[in-house]
Every structure is written in C-alpha cells, then in structure tokens.
PDB file of C-alpha atoms in Angstrom:
ATOM      1  CA  MET A 349      80.815  49.920  29.384  1.00 61.00           C
ATOM      2  CA  LYS A 350      79.008  52.082  26.817  1.00 67.00           C
ATOM      3  CA  VAL A 351      79.884  55.741  26.335  1.00 69.00           C
ATOM      4  CA  TYR A 352      76.255  56.693  26.800  1.00 64.00           C
ATOM      5  CA  THR A 353      74.622  55.562  30.053  1.00 66.00           C
ATOM      6  CA  LYS A 354      71.296  57.442  29.924  1.00 66.00           C
ATOM      7  CA  THR A 355      71.635  58.167  33.648  1.00 60.00           C
ATOM      8  CA  GLY A 356      71.850  61.895  32.968  1.00 59.00           C
ATOM      9  CA  ASP A 357      68.850  62.158  30.717  1.00 60.00           C
ATOM     10  CA  GLU A 358      66.902  63.974  33.400  1.00 64.00           C
ATOM     11  CA  GLY A 359      69.538  66.672  33.811  1.00 74.00           C
ATOM     12  CA  LYS A 360      71.418  65.204  36.748  1.00 76.00           C
ATOM     13  CA  THR A 361      74.894  63.737  37.181  1.00 72.00           C
ATOM     14  CA  SER A 362      76.736  61.897  39.935  1.00 70.00           C
ATOM     15  CA  LEU A 363      79.597  63.321  41.970  1.00 74.00           C
ATOM     16  CA  LEU A 364      82.406  61.007  43.021  1.00 70.00           C
ATOM     17  CA  SER A 365      80.772  61.017  46.430  1.00 71.00           C
ATOM     18  CA  LYS A 366      77.741  59.360  44.726  1.00 67.00           C
ATOM     19  CA  GLU A 367      75.525  62.374  45.348  1.00 78.00           C
ATOM     20  CA  ARG A 368      73.210  63.213  42.453  1.00 73.00           C
ATOM     21  CA  VAL A 369      73.198  66.910  41.482  1.00 76.00           C
ATOM     22  CA  PHE A 370      71.830  68.956  38.630  1.00 69.00           C
ATOM     23  CA  LYS A 371      74.236  69.437  35.730  1.00 76.00           C
ATOM     24  CA  ASP A 372      74.008  73.217  36.041  1.00 80.00           C
ATOM     25  CA  SER A 373      75.112  73.238  39.673  1.00 88.00           C
ATOM     26  CA  ILE A 374      78.050  75.527  40.435  1.00 89.00           C
ATOM     27  CA  ARG A 375      80.205  72.538  41.405  1.00 90.00           C
ATOM     28  CA  VAL A 376      79.634  70.926  38.006  1.00 91.00           C
ATOM     29  CA  HIS A 377      80.295  74.301  36.356  1.00 93.00           C
ATOM     30  CA  ALA A 378      83.620  74.467  38.202  1.00 93.00           C
ATOM     31  CA  TYR A 379      85.018  71.092  37.189  1.00 91.00           C
ATOM     32  CA  GLY A 380      83.522  71.417  33.704  1.00 94.00           C
ATOM     33  CA  THR A 381      85.394  74.677  33.218  1.00 96.00           C
ATOM     34  CA  VAL A 382      88.624  73.057  34.400  1.00 96.00           C
ATOM     35  CA  ASP A 383      87.996  70.365  31.780  1.00 96.00           C
ATOM     36  CA  GLU A 384      87.735  73.109  29.121  1.00 97.00           C
ATOM     37  CA  ALA A 385      91.051  74.544  30.268  1.00 97.00           C
ATOM     38  CA  ASN A 386      92.656  71.104  30.059  1.00 97.00           C
ATOM     39  CA  ALA A 387      91.454  70.758  26.458  1.00 97.00           C
ATOM     40  CA  ALA A 388      92.817  74.205  25.543  1.00 97.00           C
ATOM     41  CA  MET A 389      96.182  73.248  27.057  1.00 97.00           C
ATOM     42  CA  GLY A 390      96.082  70.111  24.935  1.00 97.00           C
ATOM     43  CA  LEU A 391      95.584  72.296  21.866  1.00 97.00           C
ATOM     44  CA  GLY A 392      98.615  74.367  22.831  1.00 96.00           C
ATOM     45  CA  LYS A 393     100.640  71.191  23.330  1.00 96.00           C
ATOM     46  CA  SER A 394      99.682  69.926  19.868  1.00 96.00           C
ATOM     47  CA  LEU A 395     100.732  73.209  18.220  1.00 95.00           C
ATOM     48  CA  THR A 396     104.340  73.155  19.416  1.00 94.00           C
ATOM     49  CA  ASP A 397     107.275  70.895  18.638  1.00 91.00           C
ATOM     50  CA  LYS A 398     109.293  72.137  21.607  1.00 92.00           C
ATOM     51  CA  GLU A 399     109.820  69.257  24.005  1.00 95.00           C
ATOM     52  CA  TRP A 400     110.456  71.543  26.984  1.00 95.00           C
ATOM     53  CA  VAL A 401     107.004  73.073  26.535  1.00 96.00           C
ATOM     54  CA  ILE A 402     105.335  69.669  26.255  1.00 97.00           C
ATOM     55  CA  ASP A 403     107.223  68.518  29.358  1.00 97.00           C
ATOM     56  CA  ILE A 404     105.621  71.371  31.302  1.00 97.00           C
ATOM     57  CA  ILE A 405     102.073  71.063  29.944  1.00 98.00           C
ATOM     58  CA  HIS A 406     101.507  67.298  30.055  1.00 97.00           C
ATOM     59  CA  PRO A 407     102.063  66.714  33.810  1.00 97.00           C
ATOM     60  CA  ILE A 408      99.797  69.681  34.599  1.00 98.00           C
ATOM     61  CA  GLN A 409      97.051  68.161  32.444  1.00 97.00           C
ATOM     62  CA  GLN A 410      97.304  64.986  34.482  1.00 97.00           C
ATOM     63  CA  GLU A 411      97.114  66.990  37.703  1.00 97.00           C
ATOM     64  CA  LEU A 412      93.986  68.769  36.462  1.00 97.00           C
ATOM     65  CA  ILE A 413      92.279  65.376  36.273  1.00 95.00           C
ATOM     66  CA  LEU A 414      93.111  64.880  39.960  1.00 95.00           C
ATOM     67  CA  LEU A 415      91.944  68.408  40.736  1.00 96.00           C
ATOM     68  CA  ASN A 416      88.613  67.720  39.048  1.00 93.00           C
ATOM     69  CA  ALA A 417      88.251  64.606  41.162  1.00 91.00           C
ATOM     70  CA  ASP A 418      88.592  66.825  44.228  1.00 91.00           C
ATOM     71  CA  LEU A 419      86.005  69.243  42.843  1.00 91.00           C
ATOM     72  CA  ALA A 420      83.642  66.372  42.064  1.00 88.00           C
ATOM     73  CA  THR A 421      83.758  65.210  45.682  1.00 84.00           C
ATOM     74  CA  ASP A 422      81.241  66.748  48.079  1.00 72.00           C
ATOM     75  CA  SER A 423      83.158  67.263  51.336  1.00 61.00           C
ATOM     76  CA  VAL A 424      80.042  66.501  53.345  1.00 51.00           C
ATOM     77  CA  THR A 425      79.709  62.934  52.084  1.00 49.00           C
ATOM     78  CA  GLY A 426      83.074  62.376  50.435  1.00 48.00           C
ATOM     79  CA  SER A 427      86.587  61.673  51.627  1.00 53.00           C
ATOM     80  CA  ASN A 428      88.819  64.382  53.075  1.00 62.00           C
ATOM     81  CA  ASN A 429      91.901  62.740  51.528  1.00 76.00           C
ATOM     82  CA  TYR A 430      92.177  65.245  48.723  1.00 84.00           C
ATOM     83  CA  ARG A 431      94.488  64.666  45.779  1.00 91.00           C
ATOM     84  CA  ILE A 432      95.835  68.189  45.155  1.00 95.00           C
ATOM     85  CA  THR A 433      98.175  69.297  47.949  1.00 95.00           C
ATOM     86  CA  PRO A 434     100.320  72.361  48.731  1.00 96.00           C
ATOM     87  CA  THR A 435     103.238  70.504  47.122  1.00 97.00           C
ATOM     88  CA  HIS A 436     101.496  70.712  43.749  1.00 97.00           C
ATOM     89  CA  VAL A 437     101.068  74.470  44.192  1.00 97.00           C
ATOM     90  CA  GLU A 438     104.738  74.886  45.113  1.00 97.00           C
ATOM     91  CA  ARG A 439     105.769  73.001  41.967  1.00 97.00           C
ATOM     92  CA  LEU A 440     103.817  75.450  39.789  1.00 97.00           C
ATOM     93  CA  GLU A 441     105.478  78.373  41.568  1.00 97.00           C
ATOM     94  CA  SER A 442     108.899  76.838  40.902  1.00 97.00           C
ATOM     95  CA  ILE A 443     108.120  76.512  37.182  1.00 97.00           C
ATOM     96  CA  ILE A 444     106.934  80.126  37.060  1.00 97.00           C
ATOM     97  CA  ASP A 445     110.162  81.325  38.698  1.00 96.00           C
ATOM     98  CA  THR A 446     112.244  79.398  36.151  1.00 95.00           C
ATOM     99  CA  LEU A 447     110.272  80.736  33.179  1.00 95.00           C
ATOM    100  CA  GLU A 448     110.474  84.302  34.484  1.00 93.00           C
ATOM    101  CA  GLN A 449     114.269  84.103  34.306  1.00 91.00           C
ATOM    102  CA  GLN A 450     113.978  83.332  30.569  1.00 88.00           C
ATOM    103  CA  ARG A 451     111.187  85.764  29.688  1.00 88.00           C
ATOM    104  CA  ILE A 452     111.949  89.157  28.193  1.00 81.00           C
ATOM    105  CA  PRO A 453     109.938  91.702  30.238  1.00 80.00           C
ATOM    106  CA  GLN A 454     107.115  93.396  28.320  1.00 78.00           C
ATOM    107  CA  PRO A 455     106.093  96.790  29.749  1.00 78.00           C
ATOM    108  CA  TYR A 456     102.736  96.782  27.934  1.00 78.00           C
ATOM    109  CA  PHE A 457      99.510  94.811  27.737  1.00 83.00           C
ATOM    110  CA  VAL A 458      99.930  91.673  25.662  1.00 86.00           C
ATOM    111  CA  THR A 459      97.684  91.031  22.671  1.00 89.00           C
ATOM    112  CA  PRO A 460      97.298  87.237  22.314  1.00 91.00           C
ATOM    113  CA  GLY A 461      97.954  85.598  18.955  1.00 90.00           C
ATOM    114  CA  GLY A 462     101.664  86.059  18.357  1.00 89.00           C
ATOM    115  CA  THR A 463     101.921  82.355  17.525  1.00 92.00           C
ATOM    116  CA  SER A 464      99.419  79.489  17.331  1.00 94.00           C
ATOM    117  CA  ALA A 465     100.764  77.741  20.423  1.00 95.00           C
ATOM    118  CA  SER A 466     100.916  80.904  22.549  1.00 95.00           C
ATOM    119  CA  ALA A 467      97.366  81.816  21.486  1.00 96.00           C
ATOM    120  CA  ALA A 468      96.110  78.412  22.678  1.00 97.00           C
ATOM    121  CA  LEU A 469      97.931  78.841  25.986  1.00 97.00           C
ATOM    122  CA  ASP A 470      96.410  82.301  26.425  1.00 97.00           C
ATOM    123  CA  LEU A 471      92.982  80.778  25.751  1.00 97.00           C
ATOM    124  CA  ALA A 472      93.665  78.141  28.416  1.00 97.00           C
ATOM    125  CA  ARG A 473      94.727  80.916  30.815  1.00 97.00           C
ATOM    126  CA  THR A 474      91.421  82.778  30.436  1.00 97.00           C
ATOM    127  CA  ILE A 475      89.449  79.561  30.950  1.00 98.00           C
ATOM    128  CA  VAL A 476      91.426  78.824  34.119  1.00 97.00           C
ATOM    129  CA  ARG A 477      90.533  82.311  35.334  1.00 97.00           C
ATOM    130  CA  ARG A 478      86.861  81.510  34.719  1.00 97.00           C
ATOM    131  CA  ALA A 479      87.228  78.249  36.642  1.00 97.00           C
ATOM    132  CA  GLU A 480      88.767  80.203  39.499  1.00 96.00           C
ATOM    133  CA  ARG A 481      85.740  82.524  39.549  1.00 96.00           C
ATOM    134  CA  CYS A 482      83.436  79.486  39.678  1.00 95.00           C
ATOM    135  CA  ILE A 483      85.310  78.189  42.700  1.00 95.00           C
ATOM    136  CA  VAL A 484      85.100  81.543  44.484  1.00 94.00           C
ATOM    137  CA  ARG A 485      81.340  81.341  44.067  1.00 94.00           C
ATOM    138  CA  LEU A 486      81.230  77.675  45.112  1.00 93.00           C
ATOM    139  CA  ARG A 487      83.193  78.361  48.314  1.00 92.00           C
ATOM    140  CA  ARG A 488      80.488  80.720  49.540  1.00 92.00           C
ATOM    141  CA  THR A 489      78.136  77.812  50.109  1.00 90.00           C
ATOM    142  CA  GLU A 490      80.265  74.662  50.024  1.00 89.00           C
ATOM    143  CA  THR A 491      83.732  73.507  51.043  1.00 86.00           C
ATOM    144  CA  VAL A 492      86.511  73.497  48.438  1.00 90.00           C
ATOM    145  CA  PRO A 493      90.028  72.389  49.402  1.00 91.00           C
ATOM    146  CA  THR A 494      92.314  75.429  49.689  1.00 93.00           C
ATOM    147  CA  PRO A 495      95.074  73.898  47.498  1.00 95.00           C
ATOM    148  CA  VAL A 496      92.556  73.539  44.637  1.00 95.00           C
ATOM    149  CA  ALA A 497      91.843  77.277  44.577  1.00 95.00           C
ATOM    150  CA  LEU A 498      95.529  78.156  44.936  1.00 97.00           C
ATOM    151  CA  TYR A 499      96.509  75.697  42.202  1.00 97.00           C
ATOM    152  CA  LEU A 500      94.210  77.335  39.643  1.00 97.00           C
ATOM    153  CA  ASN A 501      95.401  80.804  40.611  1.00 97.00           C
ATOM    154  CA  ARG A 502      99.051  79.848  40.084  1.00 97.00           C
ATOM    155  CA  LEU A 503      98.217  77.934  36.905  1.00 98.00           C
ATOM    156  CA  SER A 504      96.786  81.015  35.223  1.00 97.00           C
ATOM    157  CA  ASP A 505     100.023  82.880  36.008  1.00 97.00           C
ATOM    158  CA  LEU A 506     102.095  79.977  34.704  1.00 98.00           C
ATOM    159  CA  LEU A 507     100.155  79.842  31.432  1.00 98.00           C
ATOM    160  CA  PHE A 508     100.703  83.568  30.884  1.00 96.00           C
ATOM    161  CA  VAL A 509     104.462  83.321  31.368  1.00 96.00           C
ATOM    162  CA  LEU A 510     104.684  80.100  29.332  1.00 97.00           C
ATOM    163  CA  ALA A 511     102.807  81.701  26.419  1.00 96.00           C
ATOM    164  CA  ARG A 512     105.243  84.632  26.418  1.00 94.00           C
ATOM    165  CA  CYS A 513     108.304  82.335  26.458  1.00 94.00           C
ATOM    166  CA  VAL A 514     106.900  80.257  23.590  1.00 94.00           C
ATOM    167  CA  GLU A 515     106.151  83.433  21.631  1.00 92.00           C
ATOM    168  CA  GLN A 516     109.609  84.821  22.301  1.00 91.00           C
ATOM    169  CA  GLU A 517     111.426  81.646  21.250  1.00 89.00           C
ATOM    170  CA  GLU A 518     109.397  81.259  18.049  1.00 86.00           C
ATOM    171  CA  LEU A 519     110.047  84.894  17.098  1.00 84.00           C
ATOM    172  CA  VAL A 520     113.812  84.473  17.454  1.00 84.00           C
ATOM    173  CA  ALA A 521     113.655  81.244  15.420  1.00 83.00           C
ATOM    174  CA  LYS A 522     111.620  83.002  12.714  1.00 83.00           C
ATOM    175  CA  VAL A 523     114.124  85.858  12.427  1.00 84.00           C
ATOM    176  CA  THR A 524     117.040  83.422  12.294  1.00 84.00           C
ATOM    177  CA  LYS A 525     115.362  81.381   9.562  1.00 84.00           C
ATOM    178  CA  ALA A 526     114.624  84.504   7.519  1.00 82.00           C
ATOM    179  CA  VAL A 527     118.222  85.687   7.784  1.00 82.00           C
ATOM    180  CA  LYS A 528     119.552  82.293   6.678  1.00 79.00           C
ATOM    181  CA  GLN A 529     117.171  82.223   3.704  1.00 76.00           C
ATOM    182  CA  VAL A 530     118.418  85.637   2.616  1.00 75.00           C
ATOM    183  CA  LEU A 531     122.019  84.461   2.844  1.00 70.00           C
ATOM    184  CA  GLN A 532     121.297  81.318   0.838  1.00 66.00           C
ATOM    185  CA  SER A 533     119.447  83.187  -1.923  1.00 62.00           C
ATOM    186  CA  LEU A 534     122.006  85.966  -2.441  1.00 59.00           C
ATOM    187  CA  GLU A 535     124.154  85.717  -5.566  1.00 48.00           C
ATOM    188  CA  GLN A 536     127.433  87.369  -6.472  1.00 44.00           C
ATOM    189  CA  LYS A 537     126.585  90.268  -8.816  1.00 45.00           C
ATOM    190  CA  ASP A 538     129.749  92.330  -9.000  1.00 41.00           C
ATOM    191  CA  GLY A 539     131.500  90.489 -11.852  1.00 45.00           C
ATOM    192  CA  GLY A 540     133.280  87.737  -9.935  1.00 47.00           C
ATOM    193  CA  LYS A 541     135.359  87.103  -6.819  1.00 52.00           C
ATOM    194  CA  ASP A 542     138.546  88.499  -8.364  1.00 61.00           C
ATOM    195  CA  VAL A 543     136.819  91.863  -8.860  1.00 81.00           C
ATOM    196  CA  MET A 544     135.500  91.789  -5.297  1.00 87.00           C
ATOM    197  CA  LEU A 545     138.948  90.920  -3.976  1.00 90.00           C
ATOM    198  CA  GLU A 546     140.545  93.879  -5.759  1.00 91.00           C
ATOM    199  CA  LYS A 547     137.884  96.227  -4.404  1.00 92.00           C
ATOM    200  CA  ALA A 548     138.267  94.719  -0.931  1.00 94.00           C
ATOM    201  CA  LYS A 549     142.006  95.471  -1.015  1.00 94.00           C
ATOM    202  CA  LYS A 550     141.299  99.100  -1.893  1.00 95.00           C
ATOM    203  CA  MET A 551     138.757  99.366   0.913  1.00 95.00           C
ATOM    204  CA  ILE A 552     141.164  97.876   3.424  1.00 96.00           C
ATOM    205  CA  GLU A 553     143.924 100.240   2.281  1.00 96.00           C
ATOM    206  CA  ALA A 554     141.655 103.272   2.734  1.00 96.00           C
ATOM    207  CA  ALA A 555     140.426 102.023   6.103  1.00 96.00           C
ATOM    208  CA  GLU A 556     143.986 101.393   7.290  1.00 96.00           C
ATOM    209  CA  LYS A 557     144.955 104.926   6.281  1.00 96.00           C
ATOM    210  CA  LYS A 558     142.138 106.308   8.416  1.00 96.00           C
ATOM    211  CA  ALA A 559     143.129 104.065  11.352  1.00 96.00           C
ATOM    212  CA  ILE A 560     146.706 105.359  11.195  1.00 95.00           C
ATOM    213  CA  GLU A 561     145.372 108.921  11.041  1.00 95.00           C
ATOM    214  CA  ILE A 562     143.441 108.527  14.303  1.00 95.00           C
ATOM    215  CA  GLY A 563     146.206 106.433  15.879  1.00 95.00           C
ATOM    216  CA  VAL A 564     144.229 103.257  16.569  1.00 96.00           C
ATOM    217  CA  PRO A 565     145.397  99.837  15.237  1.00 96.00           C
ATOM    218  CA  MET A 566     142.441  98.068  13.673  1.00 96.00           C
ATOM    219  CA  VAL A 567     141.285  94.805  12.169  1.00 96.00           C
ATOM    220  CA  ILE A 568     139.421  95.301   8.878  1.00 97.00           C
ATOM    221  CA  ALA A 569     137.362  92.556   7.211  1.00 96.00           C
ATOM    222  CA  VAL A 570     135.454  92.496   3.926  1.00 96.00           C
ATOM    223  CA  VAL A 571     132.926  89.760   3.047  1.00 95.00           C
ATOM    224  CA  ASP A 572     130.915  88.991  -0.073  1.00 93.00           C
ATOM    225  CA  ASN A 573     127.117  89.053  -0.326  1.00 92.00           C
ATOM    226  CA  GLY A 574     126.956  85.566   1.174  1.00 91.00           C
ATOM    227  CA  GLY A 575     128.841  86.639   4.281  1.00 92.00           C
ATOM    228  CA  ASN A 576     131.977  84.773   3.183  1.00 93.00           C
ATOM    229  CA  LEU A 577     135.367  86.327   3.900  1.00 94.00           C
ATOM    230  CA  VAL A 578     137.031  88.007   0.893  1.00 94.00           C
ATOM    231  CA  ALA A 579     139.931  89.739   2.647  1.00 94.00           C
ATOM    232  CA  GLN A 580     140.977  90.662   6.170  1.00 96.00           C
ATOM    233  CA  GLU A 581     143.877  92.614   7.657  1.00 96.00           C
ATOM    234  CA  ARG A 582     145.101  92.919  11.228  1.00 95.00           C
ATOM    235  CA  MET A 583     147.272  95.947  11.769  1.00 95.00           C
ATOM    236  CA  ASP A 584     150.252  95.653  14.095  1.00 95.00           C
ATOM    237  CA  ASN A 585     149.205  95.674  17.768  1.00 93.00           C
ATOM    238  CA  ALA A 586     145.483  95.380  16.960  1.00 93.00           C
ATOM    239  CA  LEU A 587     143.533  93.374  19.538  1.00 93.00           C
ATOM    240  CA  LEU A 588     143.322  89.628  18.882  1.00 93.00           C
ATOM    241  CA  ALA A 589     139.648  89.696  19.864  1.00 92.00           C
ATOM    242  CA  SER A 590     139.045  92.157  17.032  1.00 94.00           C
ATOM    243  CA  VAL A 591     139.821  89.488  14.415  1.00 94.00           C
ATOM    244  CA  SER A 592     136.535  87.658  14.956  1.00 93.00           C
ATOM    245  CA  ILE A 593     134.574  90.787  15.918  1.00 94.00           C
ATOM    246  CA  ALA A 594     135.452  92.603  12.676  1.00 95.00           C
ATOM    247  CA  LEU A 595     134.514  89.569  10.581  1.00 95.00           C
ATOM    248  CA  ASN A 596     131.229  89.149  12.415  1.00 94.00           C
ATOM    249  CA  LYS A 597     130.398  92.834  12.022  1.00 94.00           C
ATOM    250  CA  ALA A 598     130.789  92.496   8.262  1.00 95.00           C
ATOM    251  CA  TYR A 599     128.715  89.285   8.327  1.00 94.00           C
ATOM    252  CA  THR A 600     125.959  90.961  10.390  1.00 93.00           C
ATOM    253  CA  ALA A 601     125.789  93.935   8.018  1.00 94.00           C
ATOM    254  CA  VAL A 602     125.214  91.553   5.103  1.00 93.00           C
ATOM    255  CA  ALA A 603     122.836  89.255   6.982  1.00 91.00           C
ATOM    256  CA  LEU A 604     120.581  92.110   8.108  1.00 91.00           C
ATOM    257  CA  LYS A 605     121.189  94.465   5.172  1.00 93.00           C
ATOM    258  CA  MET A 606     121.883  97.277   7.626  1.00 92.00           C
ATOM    259  CA  GLY A 607     124.728  98.813   9.583  1.00 93.00           C
ATOM    260  CA  THR A 608     125.488  97.189  12.911  1.00 90.00           C
ATOM    261  CA  ASP A 609     124.771 100.539  14.583  1.00 90.00           C
ATOM    262  CA  GLN A 610     121.208 100.284  13.223  1.00 89.00           C
ATOM    263  CA  ALA A 611     120.983  96.694  14.504  1.00 85.00           C
ATOM    264  CA  ALA A 612     121.928  98.009  17.941  1.00 80.00           C
ATOM    265  CA  ALA A 613     118.900 100.325  17.954  1.00 83.00           C
ATOM    266  CA  VAL A 614     116.362  97.570  17.148  1.00 80.00           C
ATOM    267  CA  SER A 615     117.833  94.974  19.507  1.00 79.00           C
ATOM    268  CA  GLN A 616     117.536  96.921  22.750  1.00 78.00           C
ATOM    269  CA  PRO A 617     115.230  95.634  25.541  1.00 83.00           C
ATOM    270  CA  GLY A 618     111.614  96.159  24.514  1.00 76.00           C
ATOM    271  CA  GLN A 619     112.420  96.271  20.792  1.00 75.00           C
ATOM    272  CA  MET A 620     111.261  93.638  18.281  1.00 72.00           C
ATOM    273  CA  LEU A 621     114.739  92.128  17.752  1.00 74.00           C
ATOM    274  CA  TYR A 622     115.837  92.057  21.394  1.00 74.00           C
ATOM    275  CA  GLY A 623     118.097  89.039  21.885  1.00 72.00           C
ATOM    276  CA  LEU A 624     119.243  89.091  18.235  1.00 77.00           C
ATOM    277  CA  ASN A 625     122.893  88.890  19.316  1.00 74.00           C
ATOM    278  CA  THR A 626     122.262  85.404  20.751  1.00 73.00           C
ATOM    279  CA  THR A 627     121.097  83.959  17.416  1.00 75.00           C
ATOM    280  CA  ASP A 628     123.000  82.370  14.519  1.00 74.00           C
ATOM    281  CA  GLY A 629     125.684  80.957  16.783  1.00 74.00           C
ATOM    282  CA  CYS A 630     126.109  84.384  18.434  1.00 74.00           C
ATOM    283  CA  ARG A 631     127.609  85.791  15.220  1.00 83.00           C
ATOM    284  CA  MET A 632     125.308  88.807  15.199  1.00 89.00           C
ATOM    285  CA  ILE A 633     127.090  91.960  16.401  1.00 90.00           C
ATOM    286  CA  VAL A 634     124.861  94.758  17.620  1.00 87.00           C
ATOM    287  CA  PHE A 635     127.201  97.727  17.976  1.00 89.00           C
ATOM    288  CA  GLY A 636     128.682 100.039  15.348  1.00 91.00           C
ATOM    289  CA  GLY A 637     131.534  99.258  12.970  1.00 93.00           C
ATOM    290  CA  GLY A 638     129.900  97.137  10.264  1.00 95.00           C
ATOM    291  CA  PHE A 639     128.251  98.345   7.046  1.00 96.00           C
ATOM    292  CA  PRO A 640     126.692  96.635   4.018  1.00 96.00           C
ATOM    293  CA  ILE A 641     128.232  97.364   0.625  1.00 96.00           C
ATOM    294  CA  TRP A 642     125.722  98.337  -2.058  1.00 94.00           C
ATOM    295  CA  GLU A 643     126.328  98.693  -5.791  1.00 90.00           C
ATOM    296  CA  ASN A 644     123.535 100.120  -7.937  1.00 89.00           C
ATOM    297  CA  GLY A 645     120.982  99.096  -5.322  1.00 90.00           C
ATOM    298  CA  VAL A 646     122.315  95.537  -5.077  1.00 91.00           C
ATOM    299  CA  LEU A 647     123.927  94.150  -1.930  1.00 93.00           C
ATOM    300  CA  VAL A 648     127.416  92.914  -2.860  1.00 94.00           C
ATOM    301  CA  GLY A 649     129.127  92.512   0.517  1.00 95.00           C
ATOM    302  CA  GLY A 650     129.968  94.041   3.851  1.00 96.00           C
ATOM    303  CA  ILE A 651     132.828  95.660   5.723  1.00 97.00           C
ATOM    304  CA  GLY A 652     133.564  95.288   9.426  1.00 96.00           C
ATOM    305  CA  VAL A 653     136.081  97.125  11.595  1.00 97.00           C
ATOM    306  CA  SER A 654     137.103  96.516  15.216  1.00 96.00           C
ATOM    307  CA  GLY A 655     139.833  97.752  17.518  1.00 95.00           C
ATOM    308  CA  GLY A 656     138.810 101.101  18.938  1.00 94.00           C
ATOM    309  CA  SER A 657     135.725 102.778  20.336  1.00 94.00           C
ATOM    310  CA  VAL A 658     132.460 102.385  18.470  1.00 93.00           C
ATOM    311  CA  ASP A 659     132.914 105.855  16.958  1.00 95.00           C
ATOM    312  CA  ASP A 660     136.476 104.986  15.884  1.00 95.00           C
ATOM    313  CA  ASP A 661     135.366 101.712  14.313  1.00 95.00           C
ATOM    314  CA  MET A 662     132.544 103.410  12.399  1.00 95.00           C
ATOM    315  CA  ALA A 663     134.817 106.202  11.142  1.00 96.00           C
ATOM    316  CA  VAL A 664     137.390 103.711   9.825  1.00 96.00           C
ATOM    317  CA  ALA A 665     134.691 101.508   8.281  1.00 95.00           C
ATOM    318  CA  LYS A 666     133.139 104.485   6.517  1.00 96.00           C
ATOM    319  CA  ALA A 667     136.528 105.463   5.119  1.00 96.00           C
ATOM    320  CA  GLY A 668     136.909 101.973   3.692  1.00 95.00           C
ATOM    321  CA  LEU A 669     133.346 102.000   2.370  1.00 93.00           C
ATOM    322  CA  ALA A 670     134.000 105.268   0.536  1.00 94.00           C
ATOM    323  CA  ALA A 671     136.842 103.605  -1.404  1.00 92.00           C
ATOM    324  CA  TYR A 672     134.603 100.902  -2.922  1.00 88.00           C
TER     325      TYR A 672
END
C-alpha cells in the first residue's frame, strides 16, 4: 500500500468508524495533537541514555496509539469496546507516586531547559495539555470515553515529574563528573610527598594539642591535592566511626575546594547541590571539620577532623591548618 492514497485531497479523512470528516474537525485536532505529544516524547526518549526513563516513556507511547484509536472512533457509529481503560489511568498514577518519592521538591516555578531530555519532556507535557483542551471542547458536542480524558490529564502530570527527575539526576552526574575531573587534573606542587608528609605531621601535632586542650579525643587526617591519604592519627578513645569520617572530610575539602561547612550551606534542600552527600560513593561530607590546604594560591591538600561536635571538629582542624 502506498504512503499517499489521494483520498484526503479534498480536505477530508476517515475515522476508524469509517465516517468521513473534515481534517480540521475538533476530533481530528484532538488525536492529531496527541500524535504531536507522542513525537515529543520520542524526542525525549532519544535524548537520554537512562534505561529507567526509556522504560517509562516507551509503553506510554504505545498506549497513546491506542488512545488515538479511541479518539478516531465516533461513538455513534463505532464500537463501545474502547481500548483505554481505568486500569491504564491507575498505572500512570502509580508511576507518578513512585517518581514523587525520588523528586527533590522545588518551591518555585520551573523554567524548562535544564537538560535536553527534560526540555523535550516539558514540551511533550504542554502538548498533552493542549490535547486535553481539545477533548474538553470535543466533549461538549460528542462522546469521548472518560478514561481517555483522565489518561491525558494524568500524563501531563507524569511528564512534569519525570522531567524534574531526569533533570535532577543529570545535574548530580554533572557535578560528580566535574569533581572527578578536578581530582584527576590536580598535580602535587609542594615539592614532593616527603615534604607534604613532614608538614602533615606538624599539622596533626598542632591539631592533637588543640584536641587535648578542649578534652575531646579526635581523629585527624591529612590528604594531598589528589585526595590521597598522607597521614592520619586516631587519638586514644576517639570514635572508630571518626576514622573514615575524618578522611572523607579532608577528601571533600579537596574535591570541592571549600570547607565542609561551606558545602553544608550549598547542599541544603532547595540549594543547587542538594543531594551532594549521596554522590561519589557517599564520600562527600557536608558538615564542618574539613578544610582545603592552600599554598600561594595553589591547592596542595586537605585536613579533616572528627570526634566531637561540629564546632569542636572545626576548631581542631583550624589549629592544624594554622601549623602548615
């Protein structure tokens, strides 16, 4: 069968119920708009490499073909055995509920375009909304199955939440990649590891002195500018958990080129780096006690302290930092 049939040359097309209608009829507008939304969803699918996103989009695209078949059937002359049912609507609601558990709430209006895939999904969402408006108009004069209208309403909500989750995941991945690139490109610039080791010992000695002064046993760690451990000390009776926490504080300070207390401020809910502590194998520490070590404007390492309150950890870390 040829792609072109010439049957619509006079401006009419056939519904599935065989009725001939003009191509600008509201029913044709409705299923044509759904077709646009399907294409926009396909664009979003092609712009992501995340299988979980594709696994959500593709089945919905197939269901939209069934939905269009329902829209292309005049209830007066067609069958009442519609293809889209309340079960399809319930499935969309279940997906929305699952995505909402993953999404970071955004207490502001979203501007589309954070990523290519999310922008395409937002475009699909607005087209679905237009299709829904077409159906509202169509229902004033003709019968449209209730599940069809409900399906499109829920789909627009799903596309909004899906776009936000895609955006969120890509942002975290981008930050993680940038941090790793910084770590890989950093070079030792303080005259060699032996020099860094000697300075690390002095820093640990000064930090330990401060810890004894305030009466809190601490774990003190010093890393180089690649986040690699140079020296670490666990004072008697210091918490075992502090061994890894101190090291990771020092690593975080180097990875982000900022104190871990500063990282805490930018990783709160609603901030750009919210969720940072879950990246890089959960090594990122977002509370005080870690500081980068700078020498003549060059990052040469980091110090991390753990064992007391945040204020205690920061005071001991600063004492060690001052001895560099």
